[in-house]
Amino acid sequence: MRRLLILASAMVFLDVAFFAAIAPLLPTYVDELHLSKSAAGILSASYAVGTLITALPAGYVASRVGPRRTVIAGLLLLGCSSLVFGLVHHIALLDGARFVQGCSGSLIWSGALTWLISSAPEENRGSVIGTALGTAVAGALLGPALGALAASIGTGVVFGSVLGISLALAYAAARTPDSGTPETQPLREVIAALTSRPVVEATIFVGVPSVMFGALEVLVPLRIDSLGGGHGLIAVGFIAGAALEAVLAPIAGRVSDRVGRRTPYVVGLTICAFSMAAMAIAMAVGTVLAALIFSSLGAGICFAPAMAQIADVVAASRLHQGFAAGVSNMAWASGQVLGGIGGGVVANATGYAAPSIGIAALLMATVFYAQRTLDATPVAPSMGR
């Protein structure tokens, strides 16, 4: 299990690192390609659009052909699309390459999470998800630094390196035993289970904080740039936030196994809501950075319990865990698309305050709903495993 956890964590680490690398590059692309805030939002969200479209298909693939083949396909696609992203300098091609990166990320996450969840005891589900999530978020520590490096020395070398790393990880995955059994349920039953109320609610609990991060990835770099900050400050803010998330996610996952999913989720989302309210009134670089870091603190507490809740309700529906990974990807990507594109469009039309206030209100509404509906019961140990 330890070897599998290390391998799966390395794969999602790579994916998230180069997903997060876009933030310090956005001001450069805006200046060099004369992009509007809306166009910058589309570039940032193109990755999530690719993930959104392929999230459930990737979960289906993982359930049918196994997690190992799924992650290998995702790694090869990530390497090739990252090389293209590093070499092109036209906005349509950049959007397209980032879209394909999102598709590859969906395959990687679906395969990796399916591999882990199907190999772990039920009572350790939150802990395993939290560990993988924390390692992935640690990739976001490296991402902004990679973006700043790419802005300084060129995107070709930095993004081109992904191909070699992806090939090495694909080789390691090919030498690791697969896990899980193929899904045999009819598609009609799968669709009915995925559209049931418990699964839809769990999807919302992942999607709402994802809206916040989709908006932050667009609004924070542009806001800091407008206040006179540079690539370095943008990178510092995202790195500090990611460090908090990386530390807190495994802890929050373990806590949610012991006390139930509700308490850590509600606490984390409340912190996020107040952070977005502070972002709305921020008039200095330091305030923007503080709001970003506190929103990351809240996210580090709430994301692991939310993703574990999806795995719980999918298991209760007797579905393959590939669909849990697919639903998690879909929820995350939906929020990223809505927050990234919507936040950019609203900010372009009304300024930076309006999207921040709207997201803060959405977060608080979700807090009240989660308080009523999320289970506060600790996860019971599985029998006979």
Coordinates of C-alpha atoms in Angstrom, one line a residue:
M1 CA 0.0 0.0 0.0
R2 CA 2.8 2.4 0.8
R3 CA 4.4 2.0 -2.6
L4 CA 1.1 2.6 -4.3
L5 CA 0.4 5.7 -2.2
I6 CA 3.8 7.1 -3.2
L7 CA 3.3 6.4 -6.9
A8 CA -0.3 7.8 -6.9
S9 CA 0.8 10.8 -5.0
A10 CA 3.7 11.5 -7.4
M11 CA 1.3 11.3 -10.4
V12 CA -1.2 13.8 -9.0
F13 CA 1.7 16.0 -7.7
L14 CA 3.0 16.3 -11.3
D15 CA -0.5 17.1 -12.6
V16 CA -1.2 19.8 -10.0
A17 CA 2.2 21.4 -10.3
F18 CA 1.8 22.2 -13.9
F19 CA -1.8 23.1 -13.5
A20 CA -0.8 25.7 -10.9
A21 CA 2.1 27.0 -13.0
I22 CA -0.4 29.2 -15.0
A23 CA -1.0 31.8 -12.2
P24 CA 2.4 33.7 -12.5
L25 CA 2.2 33.4 -16.3
L26 CA -1.2 35.1 -16.7
P27 CA 0.0 38.7 -16.5
T28 CA 2.7 37.9 -19.1
Y29 CA 0.2 36.4 -21.4
V30 CA -2.2 39.3 -20.8
D31 CA 0.6 41.8 -21.8
E32 CA 2.2 39.9 -24.7
L33 CA -1.0 38.6 -26.3
H34 CA -3.2 41.6 -25.3
L35 CA -5.8 39.5 -23.5
S36 CA -8.8 40.9 -21.6
K37 CA -9.7 39.6 -18.1
S38 CA -12.3 37.4 -19.8
A39 CA -9.7 35.9 -22.1
A40 CA -7.3 35.4 -19.2
G41 CA -10.1 33.6 -17.3
I42 CA -10.8 31.3 -20.3
L43 CA -7.1 30.4 -20.5
S44 CA -7.0 29.7 -16.8
A45 CA -10.2 27.6 -16.9
S46 CA -9.4 25.7 -20.1
Y47 CA -7.8 23.0 -18.0
A48 CA -10.9 22.6 -15.9
V49 CA -13.1 22.5 -19.0
G50 CA -11.1 19.5 -20.3
T51 CA -11.4 17.9 -16.9
L52 CA -15.1 18.6 -16.7
I53 CA -15.9 17.1 -20.1
T54 CA -13.9 13.9 -19.5
A55 CA -14.5 13.5 -15.7
L56 CA -17.2 10.9 -15.8
P57 CA -15.9 9.2 -18.9
A58 CA -12.5 8.8 -17.2
G59 CA -14.2 7.3 -14.2
Y60 CA -16.0 4.9 -16.5
V61 CA -12.7 4.0 -18.2
A62 CA -11.1 3.3 -14.7
S63 CA -14.1 1.1 -13.8
R64 CA -13.9 -0.9 -17.0
V65 CA -10.2 -1.3 -17.9
G66 CA -8.6 -0.8 -14.4
P67 CA -6.8 2.1 -12.8
R68 CA -3.3 1.2 -14.0
R69 CA -4.1 1.5 -17.7
T70 CA -6.1 4.7 -17.0
V71 CA -3.2 6.5 -15.3
I72 CA -0.7 5.4 -18.0
A73 CA -2.9 6.9 -20.7
G74 CA -3.3 10.1 -18.7
L75 CA 0.4 10.4 -18.1
L76 CA 1.3 10.1 -21.8
L77 CA -1.3 12.6 -22.8
L78 CA -0.1 15.0 -20.1
G79 CA 3.5 14.9 -21.3
C80 CA 2.6 15.5 -24.9
S81 CA 0.1 18.3 -24.3
S82 CA 2.5 20.1 -21.8
L83 CA 5.2 20.1 -24.5
V84 CA 2.8 21.7 -26.9
F85 CA 1.8 24.3 -24.3
G86 CA 5.4 25.3 -23.8
L87 CA 6.2 25.8 -27.5
V88 CA 3.1 27.7 -28.8
H89 CA 2.4 31.4 -28.5
H90 CA -1.1 31.9 -29.9
I91 CA -4.0 32.1 -27.5
A92 CA -6.2 29.6 -29.3
L93 CA -3.4 27.0 -29.3
L94 CA -2.6 27.7 -25.6
D95 CA -6.3 27.3 -24.7
G96 CA -6.4 24.0 -26.7
A97 CA -3.2 22.6 -25.1
R98 CA -4.4 23.5 -21.6
F99 CA -7.7 21.8 -22.4
V100 CA -6.0 18.6 -23.3
Q101 CA -3.9 18.9 -20.1
G102 CA -7.2 18.9 -18.3
C103 CA -8.4 15.8 -20.1
S104 CA -5.2 14.0 -19.1
G105 CA -5.5 15.2 -15.5
S106 CA -9.0 13.7 -15.4
L107 CA -7.6 10.3 -16.4
I108 CA -4.7 10.6 -13.9
W109 CA -6.9 11.5 -11.0
S110 CA -9.6 8.9 -11.8
G111 CA -7.0 6.2 -12.1
A112 CA -5.0 7.2 -9.1
L113 CA -7.9 7.7 -6.7
T114 CA -9.6 4.5 -7.9
W115 CA -6.4 2.6 -7.3
L116 CA -6.0 4.0 -3.8
I117 CA -9.6 3.8 -2.6
S118 CA -10.1 0.3 -3.8
S119 CA -6.9 -0.8 -2.0
A120 CA -7.6 0.9 1.4
P121 CA -9.9 -0.2 4.2
E122 CA -13.1 1.8 4.5
E123 CA -12.2 3.3 7.9
N124 CA -9.0 4.8 6.4
R125 CA -10.7 6.3 3.3
G126 CA -10.5 9.9 4.5
S127 CA -6.9 9.5 5.6
V128 CA -5.8 8.0 2.2
I129 CA -7.7 10.6 0.2
G130 CA -6.3 13.4 2.4
T131 CA -2.7 12.1 2.0
A132 CA -3.0 12.0 -1.8
L133 CA -4.8 15.4 -1.8
G134 CA -2.1 16.9 0.5
T135 CA 0.7 15.6 -1.8
A136 CA -1.2 17.0 -4.8
V137 CA -1.5 20.3 -3.2
A138 CA 2.2 20.2 -2.4
G139 CA 2.5 20.2 -6.2
A140 CA 0.9 23.6 -6.1
L141 CA 3.8 24.7 -4.0
L142 CA 6.1 24.0 -6.9
G143 CA 3.6 25.2 -9.6
P144 CA 3.9 29.0 -9.1
A145 CA 7.7 28.7 -8.8
L146 CA 7.7 26.8 -12.1
G147 CA 5.4 29.4 -13.7
A148 CA 7.7 32.2 -12.5
L149 CA 10.7 30.3 -13.8
A150 CA 9.0 29.8 -17.2
A151 CA 8.2 33.5 -17.3
S152 CA 11.9 34.2 -16.9
I153 CA 13.7 31.6 -19.0
G154 CA 10.9 30.5 -21.4
T155 CA 8.0 28.1 -21.3
G156 CA 9.5 25.5 -23.7
V157 CA 12.1 24.1 -21.4
V158 CA 10.0 24.1 -18.3
F159 CA 6.8 22.6 -19.8
G160 CA 8.8 20.3 -22.1
S161 CA 10.3 18.6 -19.1
V162 CA 6.9 17.1 -18.2
L163 CA 7.2 14.6 -21.0
G164 CA 10.2 12.9 -19.6
I165 CA 8.8 12.8 -16.0
S166 CA 5.5 11.4 -17.4
L167 CA 7.3 8.6 -19.2
A168 CA 9.2 7.7 -16.0
L169 CA 6.0 7.6 -14.0
A170 CA 4.1 5.6 -16.6
Y171 CA 6.9 3.0 -16.6
A172 CA 6.7 2.8 -12.7
A173 CA 2.9 2.4 -13.0
A174 CA 3.3 -0.4 -15.6
R175 CA 5.4 -2.4 -13.1
T176 CA 2.9 -2.0 -10.2
P177 CA 0.1 -4.6 -9.7
D178 CA -3.4 -3.4 -10.6
S179 CA -6.3 -3.5 -8.2
G180 CA -10.1 -3.6 -8.1
T181 CA -12.5 -5.6 -10.2
P182 CA -14.2 -4.5 -13.4
E183 CA -17.6 -2.8 -13.2
T184 CA -20.5 -5.0 -14.3
Q185 CA -23.5 -2.9 -13.5
P186 CA -25.7 -1.9 -16.4
L187 CA -25.3 1.7 -17.5
R188 CA -28.9 2.5 -16.6
E189 CA -28.3 1.6 -13.0
V190 CA -25.0 3.5 -12.9
I191 CA -26.8 6.7 -14.1
A192 CA -29.6 6.3 -11.6
A193 CA -27.1 6.0 -8.8
L194 CA -25.0 8.9 -9.9
T195 CA -28.1 11.2 -10.1
S196 CA -29.4 10.2 -6.7
R197 CA -29.7 12.9 -4.0
P198 CA -26.8 11.7 -1.8
V199 CA -24.4 11.7 -4.8
V200 CA -25.6 15.1 -6.0
E201 CA -25.3 16.7 -2.6
A202 CA -21.8 15.3 -2.2
T203 CA -20.9 16.7 -5.6
I204 CA -22.1 20.1 -4.5
F205 CA -19.9 20.0 -1.4
V206 CA -16.8 19.6 -3.6
G207 CA -18.0 21.9 -6.3
V208 CA -18.7 25.0 -4.2
P209 CA -15.1 25.5 -2.8
S210 CA -13.8 24.8 -6.3
V211 CA -15.8 27.8 -7.5
M212 CA -13.8 29.9 -5.1
F213 CA -10.4 28.6 -6.3
G214 CA -11.4 28.9 -9.9
A215 CA -12.0 32.6 -9.3
L216 CA -8.9 33.1 -7.1
E217 CA -6.6 31.7 -9.8
V218 CA -7.8 34.5 -12.1
L219 CA -8.6 37.4 -9.7
V220 CA -5.6 37.2 -7.4
P221 CA -2.8 37.4 -10.1
L222 CA -4.6 40.2 -11.9
R223 CA -5.4 42.1 -8.7
I224 CA -1.9 41.9 -7.4
D225 CA -0.6 43.0 -10.8
S226 CA -3.0 46.0 -10.8
L227 CA -1.7 47.0 -7.4
G228 CA 1.9 47.0 -8.5
G229 CA 3.0 43.5 -7.5
G230 CA 5.0 41.2 -9.8
H231 CA 5.5 37.5 -10.6
G232 CA 7.4 36.9 -7.3
L233 CA 4.6 38.2 -5.1
I234 CA 2.0 36.2 -6.9
A235 CA 4.1 33.0 -6.6
V236 CA 4.7 33.7 -2.9
G237 CA 1.0 34.0 -2.2
F238 CA 0.1 30.8 -3.9
I239 CA 3.0 28.9 -2.5
A240 CA 2.2 29.9 1.1
G241 CA -1.4 28.9 0.6
A242 CA -0.5 25.6 -1.0
A243 CA 1.8 24.9 1.9
L244 CA -1.1 25.2 4.4
E245 CA -3.3 23.0 2.3
A246 CA -0.6 20.3 1.9
V247 CA -0.2 20.1 5.7
L248 CA -3.9 20.3 6.6
A249 CA -5.5 18.0 4.0
P250 CA -4.1 14.7 5.5
I251 CA -5.0 15.9 9.0
A252 CA -8.5 16.9 8.0
G253 CA -9.0 13.5 6.2
R254 CA -8.0 11.6 9.4
V255 CA -10.2 13.8 11.6
S256 CA -13.2 13.3 9.3
D257 CA -12.7 9.5 9.6
R258 CA -12.9 9.9 13.4
V259 CA -15.6 12.6 13.9
G260 CA -17.6 12.5 10.7
R261 CA -17.4 14.6 7.5
R262 CA -19.6 17.5 8.7
T263 CA -17.5 19.3 11.3
P264 CA -14.2 19.8 9.4
Y265 CA -16.1 20.6 6.2
V266 CA -18.2 23.3 7.9
V267 CA -15.3 24.9 9.7
G268 CA -13.1 25.0 6.6
L269 CA -15.8 26.4 4.3
T270 CA -16.7 29.1 6.9
I271 CA -13.0 30.3 6.9
C272 CA -13.2 30.4 3.1
A273 CA -16.3 32.5 3.1
F274 CA -14.8 35.2 5.4
S275 CA -11.6 35.1 3.4
M276 CA -13.5 35.9 0.2
A277 CA -15.4 38.7 2.0
A278 CA -12.0 40.2 2.9
M279 CA -10.8 39.8 -0.7
A280 CA -13.7 42.0 -1.8
I281 CA -12.6 45.0 0.2
A282 CA -8.8 44.5 -0.2
M283 CA -7.1 47.6 -1.4
A284 CA -3.4 46.6 -0.8
V285 CA -1.2 43.8 -2.0
G286 CA -0.7 42.5 1.6
T287 CA -4.5 42.3 2.2
V288 CA -5.0 40.3 -1.0
L289 CA -2.2 37.9 -0.1
A290 CA -3.6 37.4 3.4
A291 CA -7.1 36.7 2.1
L292 CA -5.6 34.2 -0.4
I293 CA -3.6 32.4 2.4
F294 CA -6.6 32.2 4.7
S295 CA -8.8 30.9 1.9
S296 CA -6.2 28.2 1.3
L297 CA -6.3 27.3 5.0
G298 CA -10.0 26.8 4.8
A299 CA -9.7 24.7 1.7
G300 CA -7.1 22.5 3.3
I301 CA -9.7 21.7 6.0
C302 CA -12.8 21.2 3.9
F303 CA -11.7 19.5 0.6
A304 CA -10.6 16.0 2.0
P305 CA -13.8 15.5 4.0
A306 CA -15.9 16.5 0.9
M307 CA -14.1 14.1 -1.4
A308 CA -14.3 11.3 1.2
Q309 CA -18.1 12.0 1.4
I310 CA -18.3 11.3 -2.4
A311 CA -16.4 8.0 -1.9
D312 CA -18.8 7.1 1.0
V313 CA -22.0 7.7 -0.9
V314 CA -20.7 6.0 -4.1
A315 CA -19.8 2.9 -2.0
A316 CA -23.2 3.0 -0.4
S317 CA -24.7 3.0 -3.9
R318 CA -22.7 -0.1 -4.6
L319 CA -20.9 1.6 -7.5
H320 CA -17.2 1.1 -8.5
Q321 CA -14.9 3.7 -6.9
G322 CA -13.9 4.8 -10.4
F323 CA -17.1 6.7 -10.4
A324 CA -16.3 8.4 -7.1
A325 CA -13.1 9.7 -8.7
G326 CA -15.0 10.7 -11.8
V327 CA -17.7 12.6 -9.7
S328 CA -14.9 14.3 -7.7
N329 CA -13.2 15.4 -10.9
M330 CA -16.5 16.7 -12.3
A331 CA -17.4 18.6 -9.2
W332 CA -13.9 20.2 -9.0
A333 CA -13.9 21.0 -12.7
S334 CA -17.4 22.5 -12.7
G335 CA -16.4 24.8 -9.9
Q336 CA -13.1 25.8 -11.6
V337 CA -14.9 26.6 -14.9
L338 CA -17.6 28.6 -13.2
G339 CA -15.2 30.5 -10.9
G340 CA -12.5 31.1 -13.5
I341 CA -14.6 32.2 -16.5
G342 CA -17.5 33.7 -14.4
G343 CA -15.1 35.5 -12.1
G344 CA -13.1 36.9 -15.0
V345 CA -16.3 38.1 -16.8
V346 CA -17.9 39.7 -13.8
A347 CA -14.6 41.4 -12.8
N348 CA -14.2 42.7 -16.3
A349 CA -17.7 44.2 -16.2
T350 CA -17.9 45.4 -12.6
G351 CA -14.5 45.2 -10.9
Y352 CA -12.9 42.8 -8.4
A353 CA -15.3 43.2 -5.5
A354 CA -18.5 41.8 -7.0
P355 CA -17.3 38.2 -7.8
S356 CA -15.7 38.0 -4.4
I357 CA -18.9 39.0 -2.6
G358 CA -21.0 36.6 -4.6
I359 CA -18.7 33.7 -3.9
A360 CA -18.6 34.5 -0.2
A361 CA -22.4 34.4 -0.1
L362 CA -22.4 31.1 -2.0
L363 CA -19.9 29.6 0.5
M364 CA -22.0 30.7 3.5
A365 CA -25.2 29.3 2.0
T366 CA -23.4 26.0 1.5
V367 CA -22.2 26.0 5.1
F368 CA -25.8 26.3 6.4
Y369 CA -26.9 23.5 4.0
A370 CA -24.1 21.2 5.0
Q371 CA -24.9 21.8 8.7
R372 CA -28.3 20.3 8.0
T373 CA -27.5 17.5 5.7
L374 CA -23.9 16.2 6.2
D375 CA -23.4 13.2 8.5
A376 CA -21.6 13.8 11.7
T377 CA -21.1 10.1 12.5
P378 CA -17.6 8.7 12.5
V379 CA -16.8 6.2 9.8
A380 CA -17.2 2.6 11.1
P381 CA -14.4 0.1 10.6
S382 CA -15.1 -2.3 7.8
M383 CA -15.7 -5.9 8.6
G384 CA -13.6 -8.8 7.3
R385 CA -11.1 -6.7 5.4

